[in-house]
JSON list of C-alpha atoms in Angstrom, two decimals:
[
{"chain": "A", "resi": 1, "resn": "UNK", "atom": "CA", "xyz": [11.59, -44.67, 28.80]},
{"chain": "A", "resi": 2, "resn": "UNK", "atom": "CA", "xyz": [12.84, -44.98, 25.22]},
{"chain": "A", "resi": 3, "resn": "UNK", "atom": "CA", "xyz": [10.29, -42.41, 24.05]},
{"chain": "A", "resi": 4, "resn": "UNK", "atom": "CA", "xyz": [11.29, -40.03, 26.83]},
{"chain": "A", "resi": 5, "resn": "UNK", "atom": "CA", "xyz": [14.95, -40.59, 25.98]},
{"chain": "A", "resi": 6, "resn": "UNK", "atom": "CA", "xyz": [14.25, -39.86, 22.33]},
{"chain": "A", "resi": 7, "resn": "UNK", "atom": "CA", "xyz": [12.46, -36.66, 23.30]},
{"chain": "A", "resi": 8, "resn": "UNK", "atom": "CA", "xyz": [15.37, -35.60, 25.51]},
{"chain": "A", "resi": 9, "resn": "UNK", "atom": "CA", "xyz": [17.81, -36.47, 22.76]},
{"chain": "A", "resi": 10, "resn": "UNK", "atom": "CA", "xyz": [15.83, -34.33, 20.33]},
{"chain": "A", "resi": 11, "resn": "UNK", "atom": "CA", "xyz": [15.79, -31.45, 22.83]},
{"chain": "A", "resi": 12, "resn": "UNK", "atom": "CA", "xyz": [19.52, -31.82, 23.44]},
{"chain": "A", "resi": 13, "resn": "UNK", "atom": "CA", "xyz": [20.30, -31.86, 19.73]},
{"chain": "A", "resi": 14, "resn": "UNK", "atom": "CA", "xyz": [18.08, -28.83, 19.23]},
{"chain": "A", "resi": 15, "resn": "UNK", "atom": "CA", "xyz": [19.84, -26.95, 22.03]},
{"chain": "A", "resi": 16, "resn": "UNK", "atom": "CA", "xyz": [23.18, -28.01, 20.58]},
{"chain": "A", "resi": 17, "resn": "UNK", "atom": "CA", "xyz": [22.18, -26.68, 17.16]},
{"chain": "A", "resi": 18, "resn": "UNK", "atom": "CA", "xyz": [21.27, -23.36, 18.72]},
{"chain": "A", "resi": 19, "resn": "UNK", "atom": "CA", "xyz": [24.60, -23.34, 20.55]},
{"chain": "A", "resi": 20, "resn": "UNK", "atom": "CA", "xyz": [23.67, -24.14, 24.18]},
{"chain": "A", "resi": 21, "resn": "UNK", "atom": "CA", "xyz": [25.97, -27.13, 24.50]},
{"chain": "A", "resi": 22, "resn": "UNK", "atom": "CA", "xyz": [27.16, -26.53, 28.11]},
{"chain": "A", "resi": 23, "resn": "UNK", "atom": "CA", "xyz": [26.39, -29.13, 30.79]},
{"chain": "A", "resi": 24, "resn": "UNK", "atom": "CA", "xyz": [24.93, -26.42, 33.05]},
{"chain": "A", "resi": 25, "resn": "UNK", "atom": "CA", "xyz": [22.28, -25.76, 30.44]},
{"chain": "A", "resi": 26, "resn": "UNK", "atom": "CA", "xyz": [21.72, -29.47, 29.92]},
{"chain": "A", "resi": 27, "resn": "UNK", "atom": "CA", "xyz": [21.23, -29.91, 33.69]},
{"chain": "A", "resi": 28, "resn": "UNK", "atom": "CA", "xyz": [17.98, -27.96, 33.34]},
{"chain": "A", "resi": 29, "resn": "UNK", "atom": "CA", "xyz": [16.43, -30.97, 31.64]},
{"chain": "A", "resi": 30, "resn": "UNK", "atom": "CA", "xyz": [17.02, -33.11, 34.75]},
{"chain": "A", "resi": 31, "resn": "UNK", "atom": "CA", "xyz": [18.15, -36.72, 35.09]},
{"chain": "A", "resi": 32, "resn": "UNK", "atom": "CA", "xyz": [16.54, -37.79, 31.83]},
{"chain": "A", "resi": 33, "resn": "UNK", "atom": "CA", "xyz": [18.70, -35.27, 30.05]},
{"chain": "A", "resi": 34, "resn": "UNK", "atom": "CA", "xyz": [21.79, -36.52, 31.87]},
{"chain": "A", "resi": 35, "resn": "UNK", "atom": "CA", "xyz": [21.08, -40.15, 30.96]},
{"chain": "A", "resi": 36, "resn": "UNK", "atom": "CA", "xyz": [20.39, -39.11, 27.40]},
{"chain": "A", "resi": 37, "resn": "UNK", "atom": "CA", "xyz": [23.57, -37.02, 27.49]},
{"chain": "A", "resi": 38, "resn": "UNK", "atom": "CA", "xyz": [25.68, -40.09, 28.26]},
{"chain": "A", "resi": 39, "resn": "UNK", "atom": "CA", "xyz": [24.09, -42.07, 25.45]},
{"chain": "A", "resi": 40, "resn": "UNK", "atom": "CA", "xyz": [24.19, -39.19, 23.01]},
{"chain": "A", "resi": 41, "resn": "UNK", "atom": "CA", "xyz": [27.69, -38.13, 24.09]},
{"chain": "A", "resi": 42, "resn": "UNK", "atom": "CA", "xyz": [29.49, -39.60, 21.06]},
{"chain": "A", "resi": 43, "resn": "UNK", "atom": "CA", "xyz": [26.81, -38.22, 18.74]},
{"chain": "A", "resi": 44, "resn": "UNK", "atom": "CA", "xyz": [27.17, -34.88, 20.54]},
{"chain": "A", "resi": 45, "resn": "UNK", "atom": "CA", "xyz": [30.86, -34.72, 19.76]},
{"chain": "A", "resi": 46, "resn": "UNK", "atom": "CA", "xyz": [30.07, -35.41, 16.12]},
{"chain": "A", "resi": 47, "resn": "UNK", "atom": "CA", "xyz": [27.33, -32.78, 16.21]},
{"chain": "A", "resi": 48, "resn": "UNK", "atom": "CA", "xyz": [29.88, -30.43, 17.77]},
{"chain": "A", "resi": 49, "resn": "UNK", "atom": "CA", "xyz": [32.17, -30.85, 14.76]},
{"chain": "A", "resi": 50, "resn": "UNK", "atom": "CA", "xyz": [29.18, -30.29, 12.51]},
{"chain": "A", "resi": 51, "resn": "UNK", "atom": "CA", "xyz": [28.30, -27.21, 14.59]},
{"chain": "A", "resi": 52, "resn": "UNK", "atom": "CA", "xyz": [31.77, -25.79, 14.09]},
{"chain": "A", "resi": 53, "resn": "UNK", "atom": "CA", "xyz": [31.42, -26.36, 10.36]},
{"chain": "A", "resi": 54, "resn": "UNK", "atom": "CA", "xyz": [27.97, -24.75, 10.35]},
{"chain": "A", "resi": 55, "resn": "UNK", "atom": "CA", "xyz": [29.50, -21.88, 12.32]},
{"chain": "A", "resi": 56, "resn": "UNK", "atom": "CA", "xyz": [31.98, -21.31, 9.51]},
{"chain": "A", "resi": 57, "resn": "UNK", "atom": "CA", "xyz": [29.11, -21.56, 7.05]},
{"chain": "A", "resi": 58, "resn": "UNK", "atom": "CA", "xyz": [27.17, -19.05, 9.19]},
{"chain": "A", "resi": 59, "resn": "UNK", "atom": "CA", "xyz": [30.07, -16.64, 9.05]},
{"chain": "A", "resi": 60, "resn": "UNK", "atom": "CA", "xyz": [30.16, -17.00, 5.28]},
{"chain": "A", "resi": 61, "resn": "UNK", "atom": "CA", "xyz": [26.41, -16.45, 5.07]},
{"chain": "A", "resi": 62, "resn": "UNK", "atom": "CA", "xyz": [26.97, -13.42, 7.30]},
{"chain": "A", "resi": 63, "resn": "UNK", "atom": "CA", "xyz": [29.31, -12.01, 4.68]},
{"chain": "A", "resi": 64, "resn": "UNK", "atom": "CA", "xyz": [26.62, -12.76, 2.11]},
{"chain": "A", "resi": 65, "resn": "UNK", "atom": "CA", "xyz": [24.13, -10.98, 4.38]},
{"chain": "A", "resi": 66, "resn": "UNK", "atom": "CA", "xyz": [26.35, -7.92, 4.38]},
{"chain": "A", "resi": 67, "resn": "UNK", "atom": "CA", "xyz": [26.28, -8.08, 0.59]},
{"chain": "A", "resi": 68, "resn": "UNK", "atom": "CA", "xyz": [22.51, -8.21, 0.80]},
{"chain": "A", "resi": 69, "resn": "UNK", "atom": "CA", "xyz": [22.65, -5.25, 3.14]},
{"chain": "A", "resi": 70, "resn": "UNK", "atom": "CA", "xyz": [24.36, -3.21, 0.44]},
{"chain": "A", "resi": 71, "resn": "UNK", "atom": "CA", "xyz": [21.68, -4.35, -1.99]},
{"chain": "A", "resi": 72, "resn": "UNK", "atom": "CA", "xyz": [19.05, -3.38, 0.59]},
{"chain": "A", "resi": 73, "resn": "UNK", "atom": "CA", "xyz": [20.56, 0.08, 0.85]},
{"chain": "A", "resi": 74, "resn": "UNK", "atom": "CA", "xyz": [20.46, 0.36, -2.93]},
{"chain": "A", "resi": 75, "resn": "UNK", "atom": "CA", "xyz": [16.84, -0.76, -2.87]},
{"chain": "A", "resi": 76, "resn": "UNK", "atom": "CA", "xyz": [16.25, 1.89, -0.21]},
{"chain": "A", "resi": 77, "resn": "UNK", "atom": "CA", "xyz": [17.69, 4.55, -2.50]},
{"chain": "A", "resi": 78, "resn": "UNK", "atom": "CA", "xyz": [15.48, 3.24, -5.30]},
{"chain": "A", "resi": 79, "resn": "UNK", "atom": "CA", "xyz": [12.51, 3.36, -2.90]},
{"chain": "A", "resi": 80, "resn": "UNK", "atom": "CA", "xyz": [13.29, 6.97, -2.09]},
{"chain": "A", "resi": 81, "resn": "UNK", "atom": "CA", "xyz": [13.48, 7.75, -5.81]},
{"chain": "A", "resi": 82, "resn": "UNK", "atom": "CA", "xyz": [10.16, 6.02, -6.33]},
{"chain": "A", "resi": 83, "resn": "UNK", "atom": "CA", "xyz": [8.81, 8.10, -3.44]},
{"chain": "A", "resi": 84, "resn": "UNK", "atom": "CA", "xyz": [9.95, 11.28, -5.17]},
{"chain": "A", "resi": 85, "resn": "UNK", "atom": "CA", "xyz": [8.29, 10.04, -8.37]},
{"chain": "A", "resi": 86, "resn": "UNK", "atom": "CA", "xyz": [5.13, 9.31, -6.34]},
{"chain": "A", "resi": 87, "resn": "UNK", "atom": "CA", "xyz": [5.18, 12.84, -4.97]},
{"chain": "A", "resi": 88, "resn": "UNK", "atom": "CA", "xyz": [5.57, 14.20, -8.48]},
{"chain": "A", "resi": 89, "resn": "UNK", "atom": "CA", "xyz": [2.66, 12.05, -9.64]},
{"chain": "A", "resi": 90, "resn": "UNK", "atom": "CA", "xyz": [0.72, 13.38, -6.64]},
{"chain": "A", "resi": 91, "resn": "UNK", "atom": "CA", "xyz": [1.44, 16.95, -7.73]},
{"chain": "A", "resi": 92, "resn": "UNK", "atom": "CA", "xyz": [0.30, 16.00, -11.25]},
{"chain": "A", "resi": 93, "resn": "UNK", "atom": "CA", "xyz": [-2.86, 14.49, -9.72]},
{"chain": "A", "resi": 94, "resn": "UNK", "atom": "CA", "xyz": [-3.52, 17.69, -7.82]},
{"chain": "A", "resi": 95, "resn": "UNK", "atom": "CA", "xyz": [-3.01, 19.70, -11.01]},
{"chain": "A", "resi": 96, "resn": "UNK", "atom": "CA", "xyz": [-5.39, 17.42, -12.91]},
{"chain": "A", "resi": 97, "resn": "UNK", "atom": "CA", "xyz": [-7.93, 17.80, -10.07]},
{"chain": "A", "resi": 98, "resn": "UNK", "atom": "CA", "xyz": [-7.60, 21.58, -10.25]},
{"chain": "A", "resi": 99, "resn": "UNK", "atom": "CA", "xyz": [-8.02, 21.30, -14.04]},
{"chain": "A", "resi": 100, "resn": "UNK", "atom": "CA", "xyz": [-11.09, 19.07, -13.47]},
{"chain": "A", "resi": 101, "resn": "UNK", "atom": "CA", "xyz": [-12.56, 21.64, -11.11]},
{"chain": "A", "resi": 102, "resn": "UNK", "atom": "CA", "xyz": [-11.90, 24.40, -13.62]},
{"chain": "A", "resi": 103, "resn": "UNK", "atom": "CA", "xyz": [-13.46, 22.25, -16.33]},
{"chain": "A", "resi": 104, "resn": "UNK", "atom": "CA", "xyz": [-16.43, 21.70, -14.01]},
{"chain": "A", "resi": 105, "resn": "UNK", "atom": "CA", "xyz": [-16.80, 25.46, -13.56]},
{"chain": "A", "resi": 106, "resn": "UNK", "atom": "CA", "xyz": [-16.59, 25.84, -17.35]},
{"chain": "A", "resi": 107, "resn": "UNK", "atom": "CA", "xyz": [-19.32, 23.19, -17.70]},
{"chain": "A", "resi": 108, "resn": "UNK", "atom": "CA", "xyz": [-21.52, 25.01, -15.20]},
{"chain": "A", "resi": 109, "resn": "UNK", "atom": "CA", "xyz": [-20.98, 28.25, -17.13]},
{"chain": "A", "resi": 110, "resn": "UNK", "atom": "CA", "xyz": [-21.87, 26.50, -20.40]},
{"chain": "A", "resi": 111, "resn": "UNK", "atom": "CA", "xyz": [-25.04, 25.11, -18.75]},
{"chain": "A", "resi": 112, "resn": "UNK", "atom": "CA", "xyz": [-26.01, 28.59, -17.60]},
{"chain": "A", "resi": 113, "resn": "UNK", "atom": "CA", "xyz": [-25.27, 29.82, -21.13]},
{"chain": "A", "resi": 114, "resn": "UNK", "atom": "CA", "xyz": [-27.44, 26.96, -22.47]},
{"chain": "A", "resi": 115, "resn": "UNK", "atom": "CA", "xyz": [-30.31, 28.06, -20.24]},
{"chain": "A", "resi": 116, "resn": "UNK", "atom": "CA", "xyz": [-29.97, 31.67, -21.38]},
{"chain": "A", "resi": 117, "resn": "UNK", "atom": "CA", "xyz": [-30.55, 31.00, -25.10]},
{"chain": "A", "resi": 118, "resn": "UNK", "atom": "CA", "xyz": [-33.64, 29.07, -24.00]},
{"chain": "A", "resi": 119, "resn": "UNK", "atom": "CA", "xyz": [-34.91, 32.22, -22.34]},
{"chain": "A", "resi": 120, "resn": "UNK", "atom": "CA", "xyz": [-33.95, 34.20, -25.47]},
{"chain": "A", "resi": 121, "resn": "UNK", "atom": "CA", "xyz": [-35.92, 31.72, -27.62]},
{"chain": "A", "resi": 122, "resn": "UNK", "atom": "CA", "xyz": [-39.09, 32.66, -25.80]},
{"chain": "A", "resi": 123, "resn": "UNK", "atom": "CA", "xyz": [-40.53, 36.01, -26.86]},
{"chain": "A", "resi": 124, "resn": "UNK", "atom": "CA", "xyz": [-40.41, 38.47, -23.99]},
{"chain": "A", "resi": 125, "resn": "UNK", "atom": "CA", "xyz": [-43.64, 39.48, -22.25]},
{"chain": "A", "resi": 126, "resn": "UNK", "atom": "CA", "xyz": [-43.24, 43.07, -23.44]},
{"chain": "A", "resi": 127, "resn": "UNK", "atom": "CA", "xyz": [-43.29, 41.89, -27.09]},
{"chain": "A", "resi": 128, "resn": "UNK", "atom": "CA", "xyz": [-46.40, 39.74, -26.48]},
{"chain": "A", "resi": 129, "resn": "UNK", "atom": "CA", "xyz": [-48.13, 42.71, -24.84]},
{"chain": "A", "resi": 130, "resn": "UNK", "atom": "CA", "xyz": [-47.11, 44.96, -27.77]},
{"chain": "A", "resi": 131, "resn": "UNK", "atom": "CA", "xyz": [-48.69, 42.48, -30.23]},
{"chain": "A", "resi": 132, "resn": "UNK", "atom": "CA", "xyz": [-51.92, 42.41, -28.19]},
{"chain": "A", "resi": 133, "resn": "UNK", "atom": "CA", "xyz": [-51.92, 46.20, -28.10]},
{"chain": "A", "resi": 134, "resn": "UNK", "atom": "CA", "xyz": [-51.42, 46.36, -31.90]},
{"chain": "A", "resi": 135, "resn": "UNK", "atom": "CA", "xyz": [-54.30, 43.92, -32.45]},
{"chain": "A", "resi": 136, "resn": "UNK", "atom": "CA", "xyz": [-56.60, 45.96, -30.23]},
{"chain": "A", "resi": 137, "resn": "UNK", "atom": "CA", "xyz": [-55.43, 49.22, -31.84]},
{"chain": "A", "resi": 138, "resn": "UNK", "atom": "CA", "xyz": [-56.01, 47.71, -35.29]},
{"chain": "A", "resi": 139, "resn": "UNK", "atom": "CA", "xyz": [-59.53, 46.67, -34.26]},
{"chain": "A", "resi": 140, "resn": "UNK", "atom": "CA", "xyz": [-60.34, 50.16, -33.04]},
{"chain": "A", "resi": 141, "resn": "UNK", "atom": "CA", "xyz": [-58.77, 51.67, -36.16]},
{"chain": "A", "resi": 142, "resn": "UNK", "atom": "CA", "xyz": [-60.97, 49.46, -38.35]},
{"chain": "A", "resi": 143, "resn": "UNK", "atom": "CA", "xyz": [-64.03, 50.62, -36.40]},
{"chain": "A", "resi": 144, "resn": "UNK", "atom": "CA", "xyz": [-63.19, 54.32, -36.76]},
{"chain": "A", "resi": 145, "resn": "UNK", "atom": "CA", "xyz": [-62.24, 54.08, -40.45]},
{"chain": "A", "resi": 146, "resn": "UNK", "atom": "CA", "xyz": [-65.72, 52.79, -41.37]}
]
């Protein structure tokens, strides 16, 4: 029974801390709660005083919370500013991407240009054929001159 009483006492104290200190609420825990209530009664009154004090403290912390709220709002403004900065960075990113693409196109063009001098390095077929023709013509010329 002592363990059960201790459990009930703990429950009662917990409920009291939350603020449900009415007997009607306590009745929900049944006879055990009532027995515990009688035993804990004096402690409850003391807890009640403590609760009132904590209530005052809560109010004070509430004021502090409001202060935090203002800070939160300021943080929010900062967040928005950061967002704007992010957007600007995004625009810069897009610009750099466009620049990259343009650079890529330039690279492709330079590659094509690189290939072209390669073609220019080779002697065209017409030139090769002209050389062959000259050789043959020279041969025939040598035959006729003799």
